[in-house]
Coordinates of C-alpha atoms and ligand atoms in Angstrom, one line a residue:
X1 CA -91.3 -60.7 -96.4
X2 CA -93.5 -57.3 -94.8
X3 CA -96.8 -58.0 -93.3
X4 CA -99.7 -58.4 -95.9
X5 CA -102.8 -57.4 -94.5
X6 CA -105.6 -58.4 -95.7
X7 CA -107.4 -55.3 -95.2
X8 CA -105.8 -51.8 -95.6
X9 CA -108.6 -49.3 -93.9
X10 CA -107.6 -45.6 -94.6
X11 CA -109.3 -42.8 -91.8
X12 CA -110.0 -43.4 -88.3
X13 CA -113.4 -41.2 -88.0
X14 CA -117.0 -43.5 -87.2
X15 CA -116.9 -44.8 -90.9
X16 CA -113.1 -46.1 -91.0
X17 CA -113.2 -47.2 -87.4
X18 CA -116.5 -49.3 -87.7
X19 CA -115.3 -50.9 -91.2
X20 CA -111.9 -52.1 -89.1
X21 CA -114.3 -53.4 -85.9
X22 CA -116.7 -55.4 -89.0
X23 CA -113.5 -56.9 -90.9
X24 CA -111.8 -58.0 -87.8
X25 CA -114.1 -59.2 -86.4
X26 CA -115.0 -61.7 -89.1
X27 CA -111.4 -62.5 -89.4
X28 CA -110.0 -60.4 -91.6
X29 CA -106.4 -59.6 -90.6
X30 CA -106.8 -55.3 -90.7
X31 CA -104.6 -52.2 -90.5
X32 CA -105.9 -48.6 -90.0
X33 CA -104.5 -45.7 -90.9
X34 CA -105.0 -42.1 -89.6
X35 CA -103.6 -39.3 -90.5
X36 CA -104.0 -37.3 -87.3
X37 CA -102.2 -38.1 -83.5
X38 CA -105.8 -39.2 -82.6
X39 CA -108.6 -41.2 -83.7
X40 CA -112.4 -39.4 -84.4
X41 CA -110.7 -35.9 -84.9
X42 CA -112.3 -34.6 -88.3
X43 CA -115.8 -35.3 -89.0
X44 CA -117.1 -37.3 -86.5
X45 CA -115.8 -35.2 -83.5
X46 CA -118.1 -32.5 -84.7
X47 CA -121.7 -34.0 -84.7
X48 CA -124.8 -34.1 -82.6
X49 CA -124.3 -37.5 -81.1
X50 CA -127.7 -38.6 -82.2
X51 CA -128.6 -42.1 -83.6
X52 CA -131.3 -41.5 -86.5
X53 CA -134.1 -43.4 -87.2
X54 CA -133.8 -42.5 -91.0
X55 CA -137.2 -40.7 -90.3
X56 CA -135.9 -37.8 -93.0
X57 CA -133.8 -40.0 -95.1
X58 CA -134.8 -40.4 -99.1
X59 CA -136.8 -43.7 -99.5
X60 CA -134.7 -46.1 -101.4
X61 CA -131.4 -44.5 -100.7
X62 CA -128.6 -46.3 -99.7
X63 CA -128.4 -44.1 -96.7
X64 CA -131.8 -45.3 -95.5
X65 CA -130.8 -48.4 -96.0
X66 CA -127.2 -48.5 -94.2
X67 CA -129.5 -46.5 -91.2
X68 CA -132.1 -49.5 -91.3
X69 CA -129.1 -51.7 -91.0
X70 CA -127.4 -50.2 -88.0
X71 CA -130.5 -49.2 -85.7
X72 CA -131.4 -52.5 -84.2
X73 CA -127.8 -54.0 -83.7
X74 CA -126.0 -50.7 -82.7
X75 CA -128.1 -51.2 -79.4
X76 CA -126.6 -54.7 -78.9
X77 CA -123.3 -52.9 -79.3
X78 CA -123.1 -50.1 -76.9
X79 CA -124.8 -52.9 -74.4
X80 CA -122.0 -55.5 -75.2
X81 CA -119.4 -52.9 -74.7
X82 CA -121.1 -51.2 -71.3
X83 CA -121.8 -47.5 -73.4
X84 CA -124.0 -44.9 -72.4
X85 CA -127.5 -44.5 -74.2
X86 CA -130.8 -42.6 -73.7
X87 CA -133.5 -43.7 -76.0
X88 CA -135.2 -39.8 -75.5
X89 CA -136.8 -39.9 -78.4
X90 CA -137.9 -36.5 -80.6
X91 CA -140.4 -34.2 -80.7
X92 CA -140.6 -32.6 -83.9
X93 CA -142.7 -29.2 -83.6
X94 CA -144.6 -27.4 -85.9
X95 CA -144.2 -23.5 -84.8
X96 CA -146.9 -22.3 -87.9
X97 CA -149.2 -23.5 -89.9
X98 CA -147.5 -24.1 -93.0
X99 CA -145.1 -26.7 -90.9
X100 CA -147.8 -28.0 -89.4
X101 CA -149.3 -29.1 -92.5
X102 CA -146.3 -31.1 -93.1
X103 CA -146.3 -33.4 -90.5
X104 CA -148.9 -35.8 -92.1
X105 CA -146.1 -36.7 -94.9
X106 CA -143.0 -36.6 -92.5
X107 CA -145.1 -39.2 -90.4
X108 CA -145.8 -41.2 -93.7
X109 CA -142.5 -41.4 -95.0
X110 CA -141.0 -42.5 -91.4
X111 CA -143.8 -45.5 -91.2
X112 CA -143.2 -46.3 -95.1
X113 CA -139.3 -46.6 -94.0
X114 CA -140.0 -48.9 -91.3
X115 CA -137.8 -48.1 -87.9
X116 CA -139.4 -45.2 -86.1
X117 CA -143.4 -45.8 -85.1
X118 CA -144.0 -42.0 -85.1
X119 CA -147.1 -39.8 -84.3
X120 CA -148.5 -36.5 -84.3
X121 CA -149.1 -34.9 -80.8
X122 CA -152.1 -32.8 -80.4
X123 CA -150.9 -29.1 -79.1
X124 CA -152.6 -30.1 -75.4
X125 CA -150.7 -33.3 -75.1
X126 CA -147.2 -31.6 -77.1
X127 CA -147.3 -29.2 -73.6
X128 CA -147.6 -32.1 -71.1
X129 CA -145.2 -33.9 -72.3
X130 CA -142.8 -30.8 -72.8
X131 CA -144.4 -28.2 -70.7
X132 CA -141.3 -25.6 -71.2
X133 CA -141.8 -25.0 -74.8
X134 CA -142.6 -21.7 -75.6
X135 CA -146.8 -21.3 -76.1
X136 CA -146.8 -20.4 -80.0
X137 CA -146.6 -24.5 -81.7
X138 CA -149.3 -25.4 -83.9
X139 CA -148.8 -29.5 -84.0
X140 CA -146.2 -31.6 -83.5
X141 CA -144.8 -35.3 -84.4
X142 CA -143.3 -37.9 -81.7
X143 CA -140.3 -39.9 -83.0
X144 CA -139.8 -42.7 -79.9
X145 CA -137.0 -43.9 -81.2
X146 CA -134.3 -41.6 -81.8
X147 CA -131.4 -42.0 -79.3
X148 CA -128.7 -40.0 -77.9
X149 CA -125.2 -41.8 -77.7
X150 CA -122.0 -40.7 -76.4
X151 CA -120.6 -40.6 -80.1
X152 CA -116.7 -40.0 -79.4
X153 CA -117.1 -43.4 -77.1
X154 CA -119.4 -45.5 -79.4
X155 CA -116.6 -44.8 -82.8
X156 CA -113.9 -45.4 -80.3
X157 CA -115.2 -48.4 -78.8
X158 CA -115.0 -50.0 -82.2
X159 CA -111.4 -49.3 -82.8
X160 CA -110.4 -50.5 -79.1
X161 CA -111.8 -53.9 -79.7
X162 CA -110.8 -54.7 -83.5
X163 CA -107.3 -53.6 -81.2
X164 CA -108.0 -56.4 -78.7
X165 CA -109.0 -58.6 -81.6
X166 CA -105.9 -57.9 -83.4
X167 CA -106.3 -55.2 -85.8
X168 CA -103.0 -53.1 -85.9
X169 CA -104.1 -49.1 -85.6
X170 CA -101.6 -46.6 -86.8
X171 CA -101.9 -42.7 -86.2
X172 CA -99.6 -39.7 -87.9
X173 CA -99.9 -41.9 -90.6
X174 CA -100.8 -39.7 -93.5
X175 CA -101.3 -41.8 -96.6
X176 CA -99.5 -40.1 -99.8
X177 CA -99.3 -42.5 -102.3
X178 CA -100.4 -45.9 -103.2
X179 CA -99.0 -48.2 -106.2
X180 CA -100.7 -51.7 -107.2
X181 CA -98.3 -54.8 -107.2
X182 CA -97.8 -57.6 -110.1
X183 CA -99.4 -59.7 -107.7
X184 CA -102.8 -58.1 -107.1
X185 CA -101.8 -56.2 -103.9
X186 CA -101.5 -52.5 -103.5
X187 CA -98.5 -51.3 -101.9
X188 CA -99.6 -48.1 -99.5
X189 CA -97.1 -45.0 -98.9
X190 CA -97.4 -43.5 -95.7
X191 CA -95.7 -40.5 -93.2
X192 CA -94.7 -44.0 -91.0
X193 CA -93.8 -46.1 -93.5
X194 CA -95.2 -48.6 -96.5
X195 CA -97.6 -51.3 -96.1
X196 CA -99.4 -53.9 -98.0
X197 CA -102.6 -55.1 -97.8
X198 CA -104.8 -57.6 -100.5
X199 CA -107.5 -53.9 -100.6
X200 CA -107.7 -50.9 -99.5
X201 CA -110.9 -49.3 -97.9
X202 CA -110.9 -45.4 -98.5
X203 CA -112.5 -44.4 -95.7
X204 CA -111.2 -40.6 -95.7
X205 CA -114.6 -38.5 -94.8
X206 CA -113.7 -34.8 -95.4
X207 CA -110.6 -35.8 -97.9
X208 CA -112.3 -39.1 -99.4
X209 CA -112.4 -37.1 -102.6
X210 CA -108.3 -36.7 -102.4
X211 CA -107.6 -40.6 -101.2
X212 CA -109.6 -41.6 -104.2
X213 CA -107.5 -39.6 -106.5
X214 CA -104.1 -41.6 -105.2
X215 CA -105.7 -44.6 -106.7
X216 CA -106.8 -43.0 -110.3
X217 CA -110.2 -42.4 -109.0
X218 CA -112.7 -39.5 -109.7
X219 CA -116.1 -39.8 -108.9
X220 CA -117.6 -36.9 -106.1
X221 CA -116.1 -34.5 -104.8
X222 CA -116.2 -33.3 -101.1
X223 CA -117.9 -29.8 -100.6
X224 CA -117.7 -29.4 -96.6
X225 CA -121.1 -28.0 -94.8
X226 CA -120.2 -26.4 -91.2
X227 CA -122.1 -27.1 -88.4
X228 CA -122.2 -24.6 -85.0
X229 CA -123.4 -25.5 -81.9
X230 CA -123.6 -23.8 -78.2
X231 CA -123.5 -26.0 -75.0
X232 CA -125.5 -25.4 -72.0
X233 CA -124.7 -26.8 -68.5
X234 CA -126.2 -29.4 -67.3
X235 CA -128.3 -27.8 -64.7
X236 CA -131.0 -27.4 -67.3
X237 CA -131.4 -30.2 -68.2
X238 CA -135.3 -30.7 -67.0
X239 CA -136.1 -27.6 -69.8
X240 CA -136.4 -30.5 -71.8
X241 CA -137.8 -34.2 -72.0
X242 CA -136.5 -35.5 -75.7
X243 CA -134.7 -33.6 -78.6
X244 CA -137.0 -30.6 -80.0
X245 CA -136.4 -30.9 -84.1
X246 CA -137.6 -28.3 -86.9
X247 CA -139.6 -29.6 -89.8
X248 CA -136.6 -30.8 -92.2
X249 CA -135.8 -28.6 -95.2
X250 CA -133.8 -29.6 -98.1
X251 CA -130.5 -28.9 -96.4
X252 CA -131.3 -31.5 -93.7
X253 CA -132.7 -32.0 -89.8
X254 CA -132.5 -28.5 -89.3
X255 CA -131.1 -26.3 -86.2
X256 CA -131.9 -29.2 -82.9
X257 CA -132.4 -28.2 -79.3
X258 CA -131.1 -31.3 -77.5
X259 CA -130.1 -33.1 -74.6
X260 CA -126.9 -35.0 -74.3
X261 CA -126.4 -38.6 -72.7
X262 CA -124.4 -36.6 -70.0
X263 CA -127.0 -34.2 -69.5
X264 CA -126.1 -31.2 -71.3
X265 CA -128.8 -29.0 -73.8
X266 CA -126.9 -28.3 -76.8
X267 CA -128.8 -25.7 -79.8
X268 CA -127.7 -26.8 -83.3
X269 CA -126.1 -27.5 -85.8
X270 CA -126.6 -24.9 -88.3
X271 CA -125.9 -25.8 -92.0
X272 CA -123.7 -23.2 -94.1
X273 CA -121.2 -23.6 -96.6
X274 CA -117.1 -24.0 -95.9
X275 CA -114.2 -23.1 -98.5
X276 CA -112.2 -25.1 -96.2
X277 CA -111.8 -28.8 -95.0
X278 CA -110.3 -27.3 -91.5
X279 CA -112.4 -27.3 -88.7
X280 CA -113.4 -23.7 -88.2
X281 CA -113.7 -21.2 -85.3
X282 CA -117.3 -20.9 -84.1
X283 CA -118.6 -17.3 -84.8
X284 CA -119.8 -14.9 -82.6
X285 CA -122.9 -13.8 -84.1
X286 CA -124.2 -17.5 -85.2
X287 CA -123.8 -18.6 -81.8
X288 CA -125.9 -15.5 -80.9
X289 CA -128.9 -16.1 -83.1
X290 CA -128.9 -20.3 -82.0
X291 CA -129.4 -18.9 -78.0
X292 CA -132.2 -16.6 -79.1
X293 CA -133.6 -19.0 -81.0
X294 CA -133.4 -21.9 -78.0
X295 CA -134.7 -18.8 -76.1
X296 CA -137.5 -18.4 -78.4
X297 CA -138.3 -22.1 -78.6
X298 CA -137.9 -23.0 -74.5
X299 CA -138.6 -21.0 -71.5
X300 CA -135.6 -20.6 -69.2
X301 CA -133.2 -21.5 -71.3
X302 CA -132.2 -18.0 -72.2
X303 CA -131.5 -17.0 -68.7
X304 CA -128.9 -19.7 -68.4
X305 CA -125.0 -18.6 -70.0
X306 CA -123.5 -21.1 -72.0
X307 CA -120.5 -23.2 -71.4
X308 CA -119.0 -24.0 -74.9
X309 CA -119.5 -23.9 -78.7
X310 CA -117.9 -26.2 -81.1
X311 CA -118.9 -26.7 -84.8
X312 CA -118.4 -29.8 -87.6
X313 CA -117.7 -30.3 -91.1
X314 CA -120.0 -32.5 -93.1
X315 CA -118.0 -34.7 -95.3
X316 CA -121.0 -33.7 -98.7
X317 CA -120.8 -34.1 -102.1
X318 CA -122.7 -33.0 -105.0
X319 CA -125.1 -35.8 -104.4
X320 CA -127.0 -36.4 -100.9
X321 CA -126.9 -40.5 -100.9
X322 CA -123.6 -42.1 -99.6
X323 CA -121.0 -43.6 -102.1
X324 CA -120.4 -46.8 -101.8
X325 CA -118.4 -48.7 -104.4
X326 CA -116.0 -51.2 -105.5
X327 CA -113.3 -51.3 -107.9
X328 CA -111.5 -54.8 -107.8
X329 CA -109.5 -53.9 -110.7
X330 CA -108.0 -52.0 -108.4
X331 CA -108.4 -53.8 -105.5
X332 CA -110.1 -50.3 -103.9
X333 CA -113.4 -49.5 -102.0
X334 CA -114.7 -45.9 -101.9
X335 CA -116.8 -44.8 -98.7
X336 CA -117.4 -41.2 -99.4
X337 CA -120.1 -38.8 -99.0
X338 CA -121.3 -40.0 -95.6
X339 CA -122.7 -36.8 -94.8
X340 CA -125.0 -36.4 -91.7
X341 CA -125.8 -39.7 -90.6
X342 CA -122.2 -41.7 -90.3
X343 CA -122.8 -42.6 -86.7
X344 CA -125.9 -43.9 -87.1
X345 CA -125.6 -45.4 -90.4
X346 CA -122.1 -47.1 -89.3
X347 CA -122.9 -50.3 -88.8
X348 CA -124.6 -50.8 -92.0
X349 CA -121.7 -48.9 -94.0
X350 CA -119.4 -51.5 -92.3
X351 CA -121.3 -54.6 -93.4
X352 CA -122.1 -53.3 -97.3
X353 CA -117.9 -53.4 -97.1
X354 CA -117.7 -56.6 -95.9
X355 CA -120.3 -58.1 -98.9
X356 CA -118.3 -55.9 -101.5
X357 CA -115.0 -58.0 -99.8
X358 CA -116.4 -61.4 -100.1
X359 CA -118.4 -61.1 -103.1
X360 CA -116.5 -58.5 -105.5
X361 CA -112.9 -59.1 -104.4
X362 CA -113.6 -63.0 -103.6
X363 CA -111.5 -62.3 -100.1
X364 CA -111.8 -64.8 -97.5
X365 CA -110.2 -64.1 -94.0
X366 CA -107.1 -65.3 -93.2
X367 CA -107.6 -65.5 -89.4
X368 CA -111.1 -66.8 -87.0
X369 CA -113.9 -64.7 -86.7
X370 CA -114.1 -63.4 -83.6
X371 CA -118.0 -61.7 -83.1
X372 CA -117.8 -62.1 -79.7
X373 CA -119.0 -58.6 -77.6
X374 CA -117.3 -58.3 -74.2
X375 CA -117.4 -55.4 -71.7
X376 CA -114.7 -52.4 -71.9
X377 CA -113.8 -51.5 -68.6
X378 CA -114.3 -47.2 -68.9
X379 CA -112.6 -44.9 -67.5
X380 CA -112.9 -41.0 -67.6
X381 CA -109.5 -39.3 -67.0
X382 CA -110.4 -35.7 -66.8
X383 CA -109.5 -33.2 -68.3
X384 CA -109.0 -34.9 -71.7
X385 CA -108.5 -38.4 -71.4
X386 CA -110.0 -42.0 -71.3
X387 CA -108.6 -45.3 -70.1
X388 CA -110.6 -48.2 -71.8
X389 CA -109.4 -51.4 -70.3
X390 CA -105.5 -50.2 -70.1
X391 CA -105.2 -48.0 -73.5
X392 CA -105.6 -44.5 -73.1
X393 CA -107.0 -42.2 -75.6
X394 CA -107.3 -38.4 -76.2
X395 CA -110.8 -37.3 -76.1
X396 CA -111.4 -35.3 -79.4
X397 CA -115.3 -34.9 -79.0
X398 CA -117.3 -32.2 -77.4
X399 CA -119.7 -33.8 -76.3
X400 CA -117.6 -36.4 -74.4
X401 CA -115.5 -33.1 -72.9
X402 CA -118.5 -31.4 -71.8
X403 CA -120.0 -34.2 -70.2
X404 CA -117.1 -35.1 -67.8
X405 CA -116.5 -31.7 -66.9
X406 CA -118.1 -30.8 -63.7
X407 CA -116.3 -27.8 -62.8
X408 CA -117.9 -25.5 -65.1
X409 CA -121.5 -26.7 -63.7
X410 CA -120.6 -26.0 -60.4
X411 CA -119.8 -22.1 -61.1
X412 CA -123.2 -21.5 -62.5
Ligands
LIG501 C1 -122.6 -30.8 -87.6 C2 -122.7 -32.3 -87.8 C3 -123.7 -33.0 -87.2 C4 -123.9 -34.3 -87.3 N1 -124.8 -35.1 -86.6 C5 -124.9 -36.4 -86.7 C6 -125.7 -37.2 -85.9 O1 -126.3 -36.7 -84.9 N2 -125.8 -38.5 -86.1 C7 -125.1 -39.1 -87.1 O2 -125.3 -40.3 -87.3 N3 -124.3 -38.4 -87.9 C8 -124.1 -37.1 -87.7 N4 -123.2 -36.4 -88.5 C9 -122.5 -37.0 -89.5 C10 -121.3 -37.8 -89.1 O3 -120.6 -37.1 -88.1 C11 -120.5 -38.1 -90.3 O4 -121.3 -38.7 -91.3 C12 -119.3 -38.9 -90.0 O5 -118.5 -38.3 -89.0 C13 -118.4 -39.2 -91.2 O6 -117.4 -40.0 -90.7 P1 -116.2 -40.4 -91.6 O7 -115.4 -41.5 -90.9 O8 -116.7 -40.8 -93.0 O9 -115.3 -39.1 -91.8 P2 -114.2 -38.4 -90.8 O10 -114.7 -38.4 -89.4 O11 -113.9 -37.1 -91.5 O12 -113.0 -39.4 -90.8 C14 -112.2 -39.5 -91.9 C15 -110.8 -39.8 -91.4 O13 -109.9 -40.0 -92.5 C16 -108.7 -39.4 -92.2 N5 -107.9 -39.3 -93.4 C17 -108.2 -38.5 -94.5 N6 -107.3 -38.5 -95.4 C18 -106.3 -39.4 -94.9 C19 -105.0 -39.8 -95.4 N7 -104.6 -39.4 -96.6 N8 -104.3 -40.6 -94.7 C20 -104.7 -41.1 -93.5 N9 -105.9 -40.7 -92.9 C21 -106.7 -39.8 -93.7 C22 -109.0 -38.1 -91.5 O14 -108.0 -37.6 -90.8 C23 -110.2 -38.5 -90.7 O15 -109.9 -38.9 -89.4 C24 -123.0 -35.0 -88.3 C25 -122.0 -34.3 -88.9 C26 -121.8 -33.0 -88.6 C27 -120.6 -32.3 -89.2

C-alpha cells in the first residue's frame, strides 16, 4: 500500500512551510507540496522582512490574534535555530498636522492590543534619536518592538527542520486535482505523482482561491496587491536608527524606509492593484517617486544610487482578516487571505491548524513529537545559494541576495 500521510500541506511560502514545521513537530507524519523548483518563491519572497507587532492590525481579528501568537515565541525560534534578528524597533512620524493628530489613537489601539509598549516622541527627542530625518515632522510614535528578520532564512528554517524531523518536501509538484476516498482520505494529483494523506492543508497564498476550488470550495477570492521596493547599499546604513513608517491608511502600513538585518535601507512597498498573480517587473517611474520620497524623508539618502528593486504580491481578498477554516466533511483546511502579515503571523497561523487538526478532524499523530530546537549550521554560498547543515537551497529572497552581496557595496 502508498504512503498515507497524515498531513498533506499544499504551498511551500511562510504559511505552508510553518504549518509543516508545527505538524511535524508534534508528530504528525507531513508532506509538502510546491509547485515551483524552490521553496518561498511567490509571496513571501517579496516582503519587507519585518516582524509586526500587530500595532495596525483590527482589534479582534484573527490576524491580530495569530500576530499576538507568534511575537513572543518566533524569538525563541530564530535563537534555537542561530537566525539573524535586530529588534530596531519603529519610528512612526507624523510629517503634518493632520497625521500628527492621529498618533494619540494609533498609540491606543497598539496598548489596547497588548505587544508593542509604544509612545509618542516629542519633535526635540524624534531628532536625537534620528538626527537625519528631514526638519519638517510635526510628532511622532516609537514602536520598540518591531523587528527586522532575514525572512527568506526564518520560512526556510522551518522547512529544513520539519526535513530533519521527517517531513518529506516535494518541489515541481503542482497539485491539479484532488478526489476523497471511501475511507475518509483524499487522494492528491500532482505533476510528480499521487499521494494520500488523512487532510489536506491549502496553504496556496496567491492561488489559495484556485486550490480551494479542486476540493468544491468557494469562499474568497485572491485579488493580488503589488508591492515595489528600491534597495540601497549598505554604506548608509547610519541615515537611519529603526524603520521610519507613515501614519497607516486603509490600504495598510504605508510606503516604509527601512533597514535590513544585513544592513541595507530599503524604501517601500507601495500598494497598487495587479490583474496578474505573476510577479511583476518593477517600474521605472514608481521606483523614481519612492527615492524622492526617501530623499524627502532622510538627508543623504538621495545622494546615494541604488543597488536593486524588487516588488511582491499580496495574497488579498475581498476581506482584510485571514481565512481560516475547516471543512472535515472534506477532510480540508483553507489558509487564505494571509495578506501582509504571513511572516509575522506564522507561528500563530500554524498552531490555529494544529487545534482545527485535533479538535475538528479528531487526528492524533502517528509518530513522537519532536519540539526540540537545535542549531542549523548556515552557510552563505554566494551568488545564490545556502548550505544549512548539508542541504542546499536556492535563495529566492531579495533581501537575503542583497545582503550577502558585497561586491556591489564595494563599487560605490
Ligand atoms: C510587498 C509585501 C510586503 C510584505 N511585508 C511583510 C512584512 O514585513 N511582514 C510580514 O509578516 N508579512 C509581510 N508581507 C506578507 C507576507 O509576505 C505574506 O502574508 C506571506 O508571504 C503569505 O505567505 P503564503 O505562504 O500564504 O503565500 P505564498 O508565499 O504565495 O505561498 C504559497 C505557495 O503555494 C504554492 N502553490 C500555489 N498553488 C499550488 C498548487 N496548485 N500546487 C502546489 N503548490 C502551490 C505557491 O507556488 C507558493 O509557493 C508582505 C507581503 C508583500 C507582498
Amino acid at each position: 500500500m502508498a504512503d498515507i500521510f497524515d498531513v498533506i500541506v499544499v504551498g511551500g511560502g511562510v504559511v505552508g512551510c510553518a504549518v509543516v514545521w508545527e505538524m511535524t513537530s508534534r508528530g504528525y507524519r507531513c508532506l509538502l507540496l510546491e509547485k515551483n523548483e524552490n521553496l518561498i518563491s511567490e509571496a513571501s519572497s517579496g516582503n519587507s522582512g519585518m516582524l509586526h507587532t500587530g500595532f495596525d492590525a483590527p482589534a479582534d481579528s484573527l490576524e491580530l490574534q495569530c500576530i499576538t501568537y507568534t511575537f513572543p515565541r518566533m524569538f525563541d525560534v530564530l535563537q534555537g535555530f542561530g537566525l539573524v534578528y535586530d529588534k530596531i524597533g519603529a519610528t512612526m512620524v507624523a510629517w503634518t498636522q493632520e497625521q500628527a493628530s492621529k498618533l494619540p489613537l494609533i498609540a491606543q489601539r497598539s496598548k489596547t492590543a497588548g505587544i508593542s509598549p509604544t509612545r509618542e516622541l516629542s519633535v526635540s527627542e524624534l531628532y536625537s534619536r534620528e538626527p537625519r530625518l528631514s526638519r519638517h515632522a510635526q510628532g511622532a510614535l516609537w514602536i520598540p518592538e518591531e523587528t527586522v528578520v532575514d525572512p527568506w532564512l526564518t520560512a526556510i528554517s522551518f522547512a529544513h527542520d520539519a526535513r530533519r524531523k521527517g517531513a518529506v518536501i516535494e518541489t515541481d509538484a503542482l497539485v491539479q486535482n484532488i478526489c476523497k476516498t471511501d475511507d475518509q482520505r483524499v487522494d492528491v494529483m500532482t505533476s510528480r505523482g499521487q499521494f494520500t494523506g488523512n487532510v489536506v492543508i491549502n496553504c496556496g497564498g496567491l492561488y489559495g482561491d484556485i486550490v480551494d476550488k479542486l476540493a468544491g470550495l468557494q469562499h474568497f477570492s485572491i485579488a493580488p496587491k503589488k508591492g515595489q521596493y528600491a534597495i540601497y547599499p549598505k554604506k548608509v546604513k547610519h541615515l537611519i536608527n529603526s524603520s521610519i513608517l507613515p501614519i497607516p491608511t486603509e490600504k495598510g502600513k504605508g510606503e516604509i524606509i527601512f533597514k535590513t538585518v544585513y544592513g541595507n535601507v530599503i524604501i517601500g512597498p507601495t500598494f497598487e492593484e495587479s490583474a496578474s498573480r505573476r510577479r511583476p517587473e518593477s517600474d521605472s517611474n514608481t521606483i523614481q517617486r519612492l527615492m524622492r520620497y526617501g530623499d524627502s524623508c532622510v538627508r543623504g539618502l538621495g545622494e546615494c544610487p541604488i543597488v536593486n528593486t524588487y516588488t511582491g504580491l499580496r495574497p488579498a481578498t475581498e476581506t482584510k482578516d485571514y481565512w481560516i477554516n475547516s471543512y472535515p466533511e472534506s477532510c480540508w483546511i483553507t489558509i487564505g487571505g494571509i495578506r501582509s502579515t504571513g511572516l509575522s503571523g506564522s507561528l500563530g497561523i500554524a498552531d490555529k491548524v494544529r487545534n482545527l487538526i485535533v479538535n475538528q478532524h479528531g487526528l492524533e499523530p502517528s509518530r513522537t513529537k519532536r519540539t526540540d530546537l537545535e542549531r542549523i549550521a548556515i552557510k552563505f554560498v554566494p551568488p545564490s545559494h545556502a548550505m544549512l547543515d548539508d542541504v542546499t537551497y536556492t535563495i529566492t529572497h531579495p533581501i537575503t541576495l542583497s545582503g550577502i552581496e558585497t561586491r556591489l557595496d564595494s563599487q560605490l
